mmCIF file of N, CA and C in Angstrom:
data_model
loop_
_atom_site.group_PDB
_atom_site.id
_atom_site.type_symbol
_atom_site.label_atom_id
_atom_site.label_comp_id
_atom_site.label_asym_id
_atom_site.label_seq_id
_atom_site.Cartn_x
_atom_site.Cartn_y
_atom_site.Cartn_z
ATOM 1 N N MET T 1 -9.566 -18.934 42.586
ATOM 2 C CA MET T 1 -8.263 -18.601 43.128
ATOM 3 C C MET T 1 -8.518 -18.053 44.566
ATOM 4 N N LYS T 2 -8.110 -18.800 45.550
ATOM 5 C CA LYS T 2 -8.321 -18.349 46.889
ATOM 6 C C LYS T 2 -7.419 -17.227 47.296
ATOM 7 N N ASP T 3 -6.241 -17.263 46.816
ATOM 8 C CA ASP T 3 -5.291 -16.233 47.182
ATOM 9 C C ASP T 3 -5.267 -15.115 46.144
ATOM 10 N N ASN T 4 -5.555 -13.923 46.593
ATOM 11 C CA ASN T 4 -5.612 -12.782 45.686
ATOM 12 C C ASN T 4 -4.442 -11.854 45.930
ATOM 13 N N LEU T 5 -3.738 -11.497 44.918
ATOM 14 C CA LEU T 5 -2.611 -10.602 45.061
ATOM 15 C C LEU T 5 -3.048 -9.212 44.676
ATOM 16 N N LEU T 6 -3.015 -8.276 45.597
ATOM 17 C CA LEU T 6 -3.492 -6.942 45.346
ATOM 18 C C LEU T 6 -2.312 -5.997 45.044
ATOM 19 N N ARG T 7 -2.461 -5.179 44.031
ATOM 20 C CA ARG T 7 -1.494 -4.133 43.759
ATOM 21 C C ARG T 7 -1.819 -2.923 44.599
ATOM 22 N N LYS T 8 -0.879 -2.427 45.323
ATOM 23 C CA LYS T 8 -1.125 -1.273 46.195
ATOM 24 C C LYS T 8 -0.652 0.044 45.541
ATOM 25 N N ARG T 9 0.155 -0.009 44.499
ATOM 26 C CA ARG T 9 0.676 1.218 43.908
ATOM 27 C C ARG T 9 -0.421 1.877 43.039
ATOM 28 N N LYS T 10 -1.124 1.109 42.271
ATOM 29 C CA LYS T 10 -2.161 1.623 41.389
ATOM 30 C C LYS T 10 -3.482 0.893 41.726
ATOM 31 N N PRO T 11 -4.648 1.596 41.548
ATOM 32 C CA PRO T 11 -5.908 0.958 41.868
ATOM 33 C C PRO T 11 -6.184 -0.230 40.966
ATOM 34 N N GLY T 12 -6.923 -1.190 41.486
ATOM 35 C CA GLY T 12 -7.406 -2.318 40.712
ATOM 36 C C GLY T 12 -6.528 -3.550 40.891
ATOM 37 N N SER T 13 -7.175 -4.657 40.819
ATOM 38 C CA SER T 13 -6.475 -5.941 40.921
ATOM 39 C C SER T 13 -6.187 -6.442 39.500
ATOM 40 N N LYS T 14 -5.114 -7.099 39.311
ATOM 41 C CA LYS T 14 -4.772 -7.733 38.074
ATOM 42 C C LYS T 14 -4.997 -9.249 38.253
ATOM 43 N N LEU T 15 -5.839 -9.845 37.410
ATOM 44 C CA LEU T 15 -6.223 -11.217 37.580
ATOM 45 C C LEU T 15 -5.668 -12.092 36.452
ATOM 46 N N ARG T 16 -5.275 -13.319 36.839
ATOM 47 C CA ARG T 16 -4.835 -14.301 35.835
ATOM 48 C C ARG T 16 -5.363 -15.625 36.283
ATOM 49 N N PRO T 17 -5.843 -16.462 35.336
ATOM 50 C CA PRO T 17 -6.414 -17.760 35.746
ATOM 51 C C PRO T 17 -5.299 -18.753 36.099
ATOM 52 N N PHE T 18 -5.496 -19.528 37.159
ATOM 53 C CA PHE T 18 -4.557 -20.517 37.602
ATOM 54 C C PHE T 18 -5.167 -21.892 37.350
ATOM 55 N N LYS T 19 -4.352 -22.808 36.882
ATOM 56 C CA LYS T 19 -4.832 -24.226 36.749
ATOM 57 C C LYS T 19 -4.650 -24.939 38.052
ATOM 58 N N THR T 20 -3.618 -24.575 38.789
ATOM 59 C CA THR T 20 -3.361 -25.172 40.118
ATOM 60 C C THR T 20 -2.983 -24.031 41.062
ATOM 61 N N LYS T 21 -2.740 -24.411 42.321
ATOM 62 C CA LYS T 21 -2.346 -23.412 43.294
ATOM 63 C C LYS T 21 -0.909 -23.633 43.754
ATOM 64 N N LYS T 22 -0.147 -24.303 42.918
ATOM 65 C CA LYS T 22 1.277 -24.549 43.240
ATOM 66 C C LYS T 22 2.032 -23.224 43.174
ATOM 67 N N ALA T 23 2.982 -23.063 44.047
ATOM 68 C CA ALA T 23 3.763 -21.813 44.120
ATOM 69 C C ALA T 23 4.451 -21.469 42.800
ATOM 70 N N GLU T 24 4.973 -22.507 42.149
ATOM 71 C CA GLU T 24 5.645 -22.268 40.850
ATOM 72 C C GLU T 24 4.680 -21.659 39.810
ATOM 73 N N GLU T 25 3.417 -22.140 39.783
ATOM 74 C CA GLU T 25 2.457 -21.530 38.845
ATOM 75 C C GLU T 25 2.091 -20.134 39.219
ATOM 76 N N VAL T 26 1.937 -19.888 40.531
ATOM 77 C CA VAL T 26 1.608 -18.528 40.990
ATOM 78 C C VAL T 26 2.743 -17.573 40.543
ATOM 79 N N ALA T 27 3.985 -17.995 40.730
ATOM 80 C CA ALA T 27 5.094 -17.145 40.322
ATOM 81 C C ALA T 27 5.089 -16.974 38.813
ATOM 82 N N TYR T 28 4.775 -18.035 38.084
ATOM 83 C CA TYR T 28 4.723 -17.938 36.618
ATOM 84 C C TYR T 28 3.650 -16.963 36.137
ATOM 85 N N GLN T 29 2.508 -16.943 36.885
ATOM 86 C CA GLN T 29 1.427 -16.068 36.512
ATOM 87 C C GLN T 29 1.666 -14.604 36.945
ATOM 88 N N VAL T 30 2.402 -14.399 38.070
ATOM 89 C CA VAL T 30 2.673 -13.105 38.584
ATOM 90 C C VAL T 30 3.767 -12.407 37.762
ATOM 91 N N LEU T 31 4.715 -13.116 37.287
ATOM 92 C CA LEU T 31 5.810 -12.553 36.507
ATOM 93 C C LEU T 31 5.376 -11.683 35.349
ATOM 94 N N PRO T 32 4.443 -12.123 34.478
ATOM 95 C CA PRO T 32 4.046 -11.226 33.391
ATOM 96 C C PRO T 32 3.363 -9.926 33.860
ATOM 97 N N ILE T 33 2.673 -9.995 34.991
ATOM 98 C CA ILE T 33 2.031 -8.784 35.569
ATOM 99 C C ILE T 33 3.120 -7.819 35.991
ATOM 100 N N PHE T 34 4.149 -8.352 36.696
ATOM 101 C CA PHE T 34 5.265 -7.475 37.089
ATOM 102 C C PHE T 34 5.980 -6.872 35.907
ATOM 103 N N LEU T 35 6.166 -7.661 34.837
ATOM 104 C CA LEU T 35 6.876 -7.152 33.691
ATOM 105 C C LEU T 35 6.044 -6.141 32.879
ATOM 106 N N THR T 36 4.735 -6.306 32.868
ATOM 107 C CA THR T 36 3.865 -5.424 32.104
ATOM 108 C C THR T 36 3.579 -4.145 32.839
ATOM 109 N N PHE T 37 3.220 -4.257 34.117
ATOM 110 C CA PHE T 37 2.770 -3.091 34.895
ATOM 111 C C PHE T 37 3.790 -2.584 35.894
ATOM 112 N N GLY T 38 4.862 -3.306 36.070
ATOM 113 C CA GLY T 38 5.820 -3.012 37.125
ATOM 114 C C GLY T 38 5.394 -3.715 38.390
ATOM 115 N N ALA T 39 6.368 -3.941 39.242
ATOM 116 C CA ALA T 39 6.082 -4.592 40.523
ATOM 117 C C ALA T 39 5.345 -3.684 41.446
ATOM 118 N N PRO T 40 4.406 -4.217 42.219
ATOM 119 C CA PRO T 40 3.718 -3.363 43.208
ATOM 120 C C PRO T 40 4.606 -3.143 44.401
ATOM 121 N N ALA T 41 4.246 -2.147 45.176
ATOM 122 C CA ALA T 41 4.959 -1.884 46.419
ATOM 123 C C ALA T 41 4.651 -2.974 47.430
ATOM 124 N N ILE T 42 3.423 -3.455 47.409
ATOM 125 C CA ILE T 42 2.939 -4.458 48.384
ATOM 126 C C ILE T 42 2.118 -5.537 47.654
ATOM 127 N N LEU T 43 2.410 -6.775 48.001
ATOM 128 C CA LEU T 43 1.549 -7.908 47.628
ATOM 129 C C LEU T 43 0.853 -8.323 48.950
ATOM 130 N N GLN T 44 -0.443 -8.284 48.926
ATOM 131 C CA GLN T 44 -1.166 -8.637 50.133
ATOM 132 C C GLN T 44 -1.811 -9.998 49.931
ATOM 133 N N SER T 45 -1.563 -10.911 50.853
ATOM 134 C CA SER T 45 -1.989 -12.282 50.759
ATOM 135 C C SER T 45 -2.897 -12.641 51.951
ATOM 136 N N ASP T 46 -3.850 -13.532 51.637
ATOM 137 C CA ASP T 46 -4.726 -14.004 52.724
ATOM 138 C C ASP T 46 -4.187 -15.311 53.303
ATOM 139 N N ASN T 47 -2.868 -15.486 53.283
ATOM 140 C CA ASN T 47 -2.139 -16.582 53.879
ATOM 141 C C ASN T 47 -2.237 -17.899 53.098
ATOM 142 N N GLY T 48 -2.539 -17.830 51.840
ATOM 143 C CA GLY T 48 -2.455 -19.034 50.991
ATOM 144 C C GLY T 48 -1.013 -19.523 50.967
ATOM 145 N N ARG T 49 -0.818 -20.856 50.997
ATOM 146 C CA ARG T 49 0.521 -21.398 50.978
ATOM 147 C C ARG T 49 1.359 -20.994 49.745
ATOM 148 N N GLU T 50 0.667 -20.781 48.629
ATOM 149 C CA GLU T 50 1.383 -20.424 47.416
ATOM 150 C C GLU T 50 2.079 -19.077 47.493
ATOM 151 N N CYS T 51 1.696 -18.233 48.486
ATOM 152 C CA CYS T 51 2.371 -16.939 48.603
ATOM 153 C C CYS T 51 3.392 -16.947 49.735
ATOM 154 N N SER T 52 3.513 -18.031 50.412
ATOM 155 C CA SER T 52 4.526 -18.115 51.473
ATOM 156 C C SER T 52 5.702 -18.994 51.085
ATOM 157 N N ASN T 53 5.642 -19.498 49.857
ATOM 158 C CA ASN T 53 6.663 -20.437 49.390
ATOM 159 C C ASN T 53 7.899 -19.708 48.991
ATOM 160 N N GLN T 54 9.024 -20.397 48.982
ATOM 161 C CA GLN T 54 10.332 -19.869 48.614
ATOM 162 C C GLN T 54 10.331 -19.275 47.188
ATOM 163 N N VAL T 55 9.574 -19.875 46.252
ATOM 164 C CA VAL T 55 9.504 -19.444 44.901
ATOM 165 C C VAL T 55 9.035 -17.987 44.838
ATOM 166 N N ILE T 56 7.976 -17.667 45.568
ATOM 167 C CA ILE T 56 7.417 -16.339 45.588
ATOM 168 C C ILE T 56 8.420 -15.399 46.246
ATOM 169 N N SER T 57 9.052 -15.862 47.309
ATOM 170 C CA SER T 57 10.060 -15.008 47.974
ATOM 171 C C SER T 57 11.192 -14.666 47.017
ATOM 172 N N GLU T 58 11.613 -15.626 46.238
ATOM 173 C CA GLU T 58 12.671 -15.363 45.264
ATOM 174 C C GLU T 58 12.230 -14.433 44.153
ATOM 175 N N LEU T 59 10.979 -14.616 43.683
ATOM 176 C CA LEU T 59 10.431 -13.694 42.710
ATOM 177 C C LEU T 59 10.420 -12.261 43.212
ATOM 178 N N CYS T 60 9.990 -12.082 44.459
ATOM 179 C CA CYS T 60 9.975 -10.746 45.017
ATOM 180 C C CYS T 60 11.370 -10.214 45.298
ATOM 181 N N ALA T 61 12.327 -11.125 45.532
ATOM 182 C CA ALA T 61 13.728 -10.641 45.721
ATOM 183 C C ALA T 61 14.296 -10.018 44.473
ATOM 184 N N MET T 62 13.714 -10.394 43.307
ATOM 185 C CA MET T 62 14.145 -9.767 42.045
ATOM 186 C C MET T 62 13.728 -8.314 41.981
ATOM 187 N N TRP T 63 12.660 -7.976 42.701
ATOM 188 C CA TRP T 63 12.166 -6.564 42.807
ATOM 189 C C TRP T 63 12.333 -6.179 44.247
ATOM 190 N N LYS T 64 13.368 -5.514 44.564
ATOM 191 C CA LYS T 64 13.730 -5.180 45.941
ATOM 192 C C LYS T 64 12.666 -4.348 46.694
ATOM 193 N N ASP T 65 11.857 -3.587 45.995
ATOM 194 C CA ASP T 65 10.872 -2.730 46.660
ATOM 195 C C ASP T 65 9.599 -3.452 46.992
ATOM 196 N N VAL T 66 9.389 -4.686 46.540
ATOM 197 C CA VAL T 66 8.153 -5.415 46.813
ATOM 198 C C VAL T 66 8.164 -6.001 48.188
ATOM 199 N N LYS T 67 7.070 -5.806 48.910
ATOM 200 C CA LYS T 67 6.950 -6.373 50.226
ATOM 201 C C LYS T 67 5.679 -7.245 50.229
ATOM 202 N N ILE T 68 5.825 -8.501 50.746
ATOM 203 C CA ILE T 68 4.652 -9.372 50.878
ATOM 204 C C ILE T 68 4.090 -9.185 52.291
ATOM 205 N N VAL T 69 2.827 -8.899 52.394
ATOM 206 C CA VAL T 69 2.109 -8.727 53.624
ATOM 207 C C VAL T 69 1.114 -9.864 53.742
ATOM 208 N N HIS T 70 1.214 -10.639 54.832
ATOM 209 C CA HIS T 70 0.307 -11.754 55.099
ATOM 210 C C HIS T 70 -0.649 -11.317 56.180
ATOM 211 N N GLY T 71 -1.962 -11.534 55.983
ATOM 212 C CA GLY T 71 -2.906 -11.237 57.032
ATOM 213 C C GLY T 71 -2.792 -12.183 58.204
ATOM 214 N N LYS T 72 -3.226 -11.734 59.323
ATOM 215 C CA LYS T 72 -3.234 -12.629 60.504
ATOM 216 C C LYS T 72 -4.364 -13.673 60.361
ATOM 217 N N PRO T 73 -4.102 -14.915 60.599
ATOM 218 C CA PRO T 73 -5.150 -15.941 60.472
ATOM 219 C C PRO T 73 -6.289 -15.626 61.454
ATOM 220 N N ARG T 74 -7.495 -15.856 60.954
ATOM 221 C CA ARG T 74 -8.713 -15.691 61.749
ATOM 222 C C ARG T 74 -8.875 -14.317 62.400
ATOM 223 N N HIS T 75 -8.309 -13.309 61.704
ATOM 224 C CA HIS T 75 -8.439 -11.912 62.179
ATOM 225 C C HIS T 75 -9.084 -11.118 61.027
ATOM 226 N N SER T 76 -10.364 -10.919 61.147
ATOM 227 C CA SER T 76 -11.145 -10.355 60.040
ATOM 228 C C SER T 76 -10.701 -8.996 59.574
ATOM 229 N N GLN T 77 -10.183 -8.181 60.450
ATOM 230 C CA GLN T 77 -9.753 -6.823 59.974
ATOM 231 C C GLN T 77 -8.587 -6.887 59.059
ATOM 232 N N THR T 78 -7.576 -7.702 59.391
ATOM 233 C CA THR T 78 -6.402 -7.763 58.507
ATOM 234 C C THR T 78 -6.655 -8.569 57.251
ATOM 235 N N GLN T 79 -7.631 -9.474 57.308
ATOM 236 C CA GLN T 79 -7.954 -10.282 56.131
ATOM 237 C C GLN T 79 -9.015 -9.591 55.299
ATOM 238 N N GLY T 80 -9.626 -8.582 55.805
ATOM 239 C CA GLY T 80 -10.839 -7.976 55.199
ATOM 240 C C GLY T 80 -10.663 -7.558 53.765
ATOM 241 N N SER T 81 -9.627 -6.805 53.380
ATOM 242 C CA SER T 81 -9.522 -6.320 52.012
ATOM 243 C C SER T 81 -9.270 -7.457 51.032
ATOM 244 N N VAL T 82 -8.477 -8.429 51.414
ATOM 245 C CA VAL T 82 -8.253 -9.538 50.520
ATOM 246 C C VAL T 82 -9.481 -10.376 50.352
ATOM 247 N N GLU T 83 -10.139 -10.720 51.474
ATOM 248 C CA GLU T 83 -11.346 -11.499 51.430
ATOM 249 C C GLU T 83 -12.446 -10.783 50.646
ATOM 250 N N ARG T 84 -12.567 -9.479 50.784
ATOM 251 C CA ARG T 84 -13.583 -8.710 50.070
ATOM 252 C C ARG T 84 -13.287 -8.768 48.558
ATOM 253 N N ALA T 85 -12.014 -8.593 48.216
ATOM 254 C CA ALA T 85 -11.645 -8.716 46.768
ATOM 255 C C ALA T 85 -11.949 -10.092 46.247
ATOM 256 N N ASN T 86 -11.677 -11.123 47.013
ATOM 257 C CA ASN T 86 -11.959 -12.504 46.598
ATOM 258 C C ASN T 86 -13.483 -12.658 46.369
ATOM 259 N N GLN T 87 -14.253 -12.091 47.258
ATOM 260 C CA GLN T 87 -15.722 -12.210 47.119
ATOM 261 C C GLN T 87 -16.194 -11.488 45.877
ATOM 262 N N ASP T 88 -15.684 -10.285 45.615
ATOM 263 C CA ASP T 88 -16.057 -9.530 44.426
ATOM 264 C C ASP T 88 -15.663 -10.286 43.142
ATOM 265 N N ILE T 89 -14.508 -10.904 43.145
ATOM 266 C CA ILE T 89 -14.062 -11.655 41.974
ATOM 267 C C ILE T 89 -14.992 -12.853 41.762
ATOM 268 N N GLN T 90 -15.306 -13.546 42.835
ATOM 269 C CA GLN T 90 -16.192 -14.727 42.747
ATOM 270 C C GLN T 90 -17.546 -14.302 42.246
ATOM 271 N N ASN T 91 -18.101 -13.189 42.689
ATOM 272 C CA ASN T 91 -19.373 -12.702 42.220
ATOM 273 C C ASN T 91 -19.347 -12.340 40.734
ATOM 274 N N MET T 92 -18.256 -11.744 40.246
ATOM 275 C CA MET T 92 -18.143 -11.436 38.832
ATOM 276 C C MET T 92 -18.059 -12.694 37.996
ATOM 277 N N LEU T 93 -17.309 -13.720 38.465
ATOM 278 C CA LEU T 93 -17.187 -14.954 37.760
ATOM 279 C C LEU T 93 -18.548 -15.689 37.682
ATOM 280 N N THR T 94 -19.271 -15.681 38.802
ATOM 281 C CA THR T 94 -20.585 -16.284 38.839
ATOM 282 C C THR T 94 -21.532 -15.596 37.877
ATOM 283 N N ALA T 95 -21.520 -14.263 37.865
ATOM 284 C CA ALA T 95 -22.410 -13.544 36.955
ATOM 285 C C ALA T 95 -22.043 -13.840 35.497
ATOM 286 N N THR T 96 -20.768 -13.988 35.193
ATOM 287 C CA THR T 96 -20.353 -14.312 33.845
ATOM 288 C C THR T 96 -20.816 -15.693 33.446
ATOM 289 N N ASP T 97 -20.694 -16.669 34.362
ATOM 290 C CA ASP T 97 -21.112 -18.062 34.122
ATOM 291 C C ASP T 97 -22.603 -18.128 33.878
ATOM 292 N N GLU T 98 -23.418 -17.293 34.459
ATOM 293 C CA GLU T 98 -24.853 -17.313 34.345
ATOM 294 C C GLU T 98 -25.365 -16.825 33.018
ATOM 295 N N ARG T 99 -24.492 -16.131 32.270
ATOM 296 C CA ARG T 99 -24.948 -15.575 30.966
ATOM 297 C C ARG T 99 -24.980 -16.615 29.922
#
């Protein structure tokens, strides 16, 4: 999953496996997280198309307090936290696969 959605209200990322990166599936996977844990104050994206789609915007419109923050392309400081989380997730998945 290239695009990582980070919860800013509570520590820790909530992960769900995606079969595709279509916006509809991302919304389908995010909805149970919102319903279980509550919507975050901020969804931070590394500019994946699935988080800029109308479906995600409509999902966030259901929770008025949610704000989507997109990092600036090719700007390492604004992309840093999302990219670091993506790297950590990839390392955990690789370690799990090696067992």
